[in-house]
Amino acid sequence: MRSVGSMHGKGPRLGAMAVALAIVGTSALAGGALAQDEKTINVAIVGNPQMEDIASLTPQLFTEPTGINVEYTILEEQTLREIVTRDVGAGGQQFDVVMIGMFEAPQFGRNGWLVDLNQYAADDADYNVDDLIPAVREGLSYDGGLYAAPFYAESSFVMYRKDVLEAAGLTMPDAPTWDEVAEIARAIDSDEMAGICLRGKPGWGDLGAIFTTVINTFGATWWLQGEGDTIGAAQIDQPEFKEALQFYVDLLADAGQDDAANSSYNECTNQMLNGTAAMWVDATVAASNLEADDSPIKGQLGYALSPTKVTDASGWLWAWALAIPENAPDKDAAWEYVKWATGPQYLQDAGELLPGGWATVPPGTRQSLYDTPEYQEAAAAFAQKTLDAMLAAPINNPGVQPRPGLPGVQFVGVPQFQDVGTRCTEEFSAAIAGQKSVDDALAACQQIASAVEGENW
């Protein structure tokens, strides 16, 4: 599915920052005109295959039975985060529903910016909130309140071409170290196929996500825990952090994809599907696309836990989830959409209607999905591996030292990390591109991170 309109909303045009996909509204998609008595809600979501899928199904499965038209604004990850944080934090009314994750949900809930969805979900038997996987529900909650409903949830793991490794006489361990992954990547790298694809695009949720799991398991951290709810001393100048960045830069230089500094999740998805990368360490949800019925590499993949070095586990825990801002113009209509998009019936309908079949339905949120025979069969290659990775994610103890903020693996759960993580990954991405040295990138990041030492979170 591709763009059928320009980016829109209740505010000014989003301009060149708004990329990926834009959909004018479900009434237009369905080929009809919006009746005067129909409601319209504005929904901001991330531009990835699972969200493109739900946008394509919205006219038939949601707008027709409810009469509620949905106008989507679909954005790249970093752009979505910036716009949603700015709008919701300022009490704006641009969106009725916003897509956020485990970084934002507890912080925004703590700040009073979001509706506690328990007031709708707790007594709704059709929604069955107790079917949500507990770790995912907890990660989107604060002080007992559920501030976002999960659309899909994930950890991270290694995805690799079994046939390529077998041809090279290599075996991927079930729980590899980063050194083992790097050795395999360098051995199978060729002019036609990169040994590994990794994120290099700046952004705290792009390069910052995977790289933070690397620094955690290398024994590094962004900051130490300060006194009370404060941020302690920045740690980017420590040897463990340098070792992690040098390792990452060298691995991409030796065996990574072309233009790594501009690659993130979508680019590596395409690299794997096109057969130009043999391995990828990233979100478990990617397996849904790689194993889809229409995937050219379906059945050729193996999966292993996220690589480690000095910690026992390193995989992240994340959910893309739907939240209702406290100032949303129509909270009841917004809940009807959230209930549908994150409820059990959508998973059933999507499994039957999506071109990629049951393997492509949004994973990781509901236990009932993993009890569904059709999903068990279609996702046999990765379903249990996904659950294993999510259970292994060290959400409350991701590294070797205490750090500030709310729980998180691939991010530091403090508001300041959005800016610091994004600015620092610009430096790291420049090192990946060969535009500056690792030492210079680290020095610049240390200065950026030090500026928030002692601040409350």
Coordinates of C-alpha atoms in Angstrom, one line a residue, residues 160-319:
Y160 CA 19.8 -15.6 9.9
R161 CA 19.8 -17.4 6.6
K162 CA 20.1 -21.1 7.5
D163 CA 21.1 -22.0 4.0
V164 CA 23.9 -19.5 3.8
L165 CA 25.4 -20.6 7.1
E166 CA 25.1 -24.3 6.2
A167 CA 26.8 -23.7 2.9
A168 CA 29.7 -22.1 4.8
G169 CA 29.8 -25.0 7.3
L170 CA 28.8 -22.7 10.2
T171 CA 26.4 -23.1 13.0
M172 CA 24.6 -20.3 14.9
P173 CA 24.4 -21.0 18.7
D174 CA 20.9 -20.8 20.3
A175 CA 22.3 -18.1 22.6
P176 CA 25.3 -16.5 20.8
T177 CA 27.7 -14.0 22.0
W178 CA 28.3 -10.8 20.0
D179 CA 31.8 -12.1 19.2
E180 CA 30.3 -15.3 17.7
V181 CA 27.8 -13.3 15.7
A182 CA 30.6 -11.0 14.4
E183 CA 32.8 -14.0 13.5
I184 CA 30.0 -15.6 11.5
A185 CA 29.1 -12.3 9.8
R186 CA 32.6 -11.7 8.6
A187 CA 32.9 -15.3 7.4
I188 CA 29.8 -15.2 5.2
D189 CA 30.1 -11.6 4.0
S190 CA 30.4 -11.3 0.2
D191 CA 30.1 -8.7 -2.5
E192 CA 26.6 -10.0 -3.2
M193 CA 25.3 -10.4 0.3
A194 CA 26.3 -8.5 3.5
G195 CA 27.2 -10.7 6.4
I196 CA 24.9 -8.7 8.7
C197 CA 22.5 -5.8 8.6
L198 CA 22.3 -3.5 11.6
R199 CA 20.7 -0.1 12.3
G200 CA 22.9 2.9 11.8
K201 CA 20.3 5.7 11.2
P202 CA 20.3 8.4 13.9
G203 CA 17.5 8.4 16.5
W204 CA 17.2 7.2 20.0
G205 CA 14.7 4.6 18.8
D206 CA 16.6 3.8 15.6
L207 CA 20.3 3.2 16.0
G208 CA 19.8 4.0 19.7
A209 CA 17.6 1.0 20.3
I210 CA 19.9 -1.8 19.2
F211 CA 23.1 0.0 20.2
T212 CA 21.8 0.5 23.8
T213 CA 21.4 -3.2 24.1
V214 CA 25.0 -3.6 22.9
I215 CA 26.4 -1.1 25.5
N216 CA 24.4 -2.8 28.2
T217 CA 25.8 -6.2 27.6
F218 CA 29.3 -4.8 27.1
G219 CA 29.1 -3.5 30.7
A220 CA 28.5 0.1 29.8
T221 CA 25.7 2.6 30.5
W222 CA 24.6 6.1 29.5
W223 CA 24.5 7.4 33.0
L224 CA 24.8 6.2 36.6
Q225 CA 21.9 6.4 38.9
G226 CA 21.8 9.7 40.8
E227 CA 20.4 10.5 44.2
G228 CA 16.7 10.1 44.4
D229 CA 15.0 10.7 41.1
T230 CA 18.0 12.4 39.5
I231 CA 20.4 11.5 36.7
G232 CA 23.9 10.6 37.7
A233 CA 27.2 11.0 36.0
A234 CA 27.5 10.4 32.2
Q235 CA 29.5 7.3 31.3
I236 CA 30.1 7.7 27.6
D237 CA 33.8 8.3 28.4
Q238 CA 34.3 5.0 30.1
P239 CA 36.3 2.2 28.3
E240 CA 33.3 -0.2 28.1
F241 CA 31.3 2.3 26.1
K242 CA 34.2 2.9 23.7
E243 CA 34.7 -0.9 23.3
A244 CA 31.0 -1.3 22.4
L245 CA 31.0 1.5 19.8
Q246 CA 34.3 0.5 18.3
F247 CA 33.0 -3.1 18.0
Y248 CA 29.8 -1.9 16.3
V249 CA 31.5 0.4 13.9
D250 CA 34.1 -2.2 12.9
L251 CA 31.5 -4.9 12.4
L252 CA 29.5 -2.8 10.0
A253 CA 32.6 -1.7 8.2
D254 CA 33.8 -5.3 7.8
A255 CA 30.6 -7.2 7.1
G256 CA 27.6 -4.7 7.2
Q257 CA 25.2 -3.5 4.5
D258 CA 25.9 -0.6 2.2
D259 CA 24.9 2.8 3.4
A260 CA 24.6 1.5 7.0
A261 CA 24.4 5.0 8.4
N262 CA 21.1 5.5 6.8
S263 CA 19.6 2.1 7.6
S264 CA 17.0 1.2 10.3
Y265 CA 14.2 -1.4 10.6
N266 CA 12.5 -0.9 7.3
E267 CA 15.8 -0.9 5.3
C268 CA 17.1 -4.0 7.0
T269 CA 13.7 -5.7 6.3
N270 CA 14.2 -5.1 2.6
Q271 CA 17.8 -6.2 2.7
M272 CA 16.7 -9.6 4.1
L273 CA 13.8 -10.0 1.8
N274 CA 15.9 -9.0 -1.2
G275 CA 18.6 -11.5 -0.3
T276 CA 21.3 -8.9 0.1
A277 CA 21.9 -9.6 3.8
A278 CA 22.4 -12.9 5.5
M279 CA 21.8 -12.0 9.1
W280 CA 20.0 -9.3 11.1
V281 CA 19.8 -8.5 14.8
D282 CA 16.6 -6.6 15.5
A283 CA 13.0 -6.8 16.5
T284 CA 11.3 -10.2 16.8
V285 CA 8.3 -8.8 14.9
A286 CA 10.4 -8.7 11.8
A287 CA 10.0 -12.5 11.5
S288 CA 6.3 -11.9 10.7
N289 CA 7.4 -10.3 7.5
L290 CA 10.2 -12.6 6.7
E291 CA 8.0 -15.7 7.1
A292 CA 4.9 -14.3 5.4
D293 CA 3.2 -16.5 2.8
D294 CA 4.4 -14.1 0.1
S295 CA 8.0 -13.8 1.4
P296 CA 10.8 -15.0 -1.0
I297 CA 12.8 -16.3 1.9
K298 CA 10.0 -18.0 3.9
G299 CA 11.3 -21.2 5.5
Q300 CA 15.0 -20.4 5.0
L301 CA 15.5 -18.6 8.3
G302 CA 16.8 -19.6 11.7
Y303 CA 16.5 -17.6 15.0
A304 CA 18.6 -17.2 18.1
L305 CA 18.5 -15.1 21.3
S306 CA 19.9 -11.6 21.2
P307 CA 23.7 -11.7 21.5
T308 CA 25.5 -11.1 24.8
K309 CA 29.0 -10.3 26.1
V310 CA 29.1 -9.9 29.9
T311 CA 25.4 -10.1 30.8
D312 CA 23.2 -13.1 30.7
A313 CA 20.6 -11.6 28.3
S314 CA 20.4 -8.5 26.1
G315 CA 17.1 -8.6 24.2
W316 CA 14.8 -5.6 24.5
L317 CA 11.1 -5.5 25.4
W318 CA 9.0 -3.2 23.4
A319 CA 5.4 -2.7 22.3

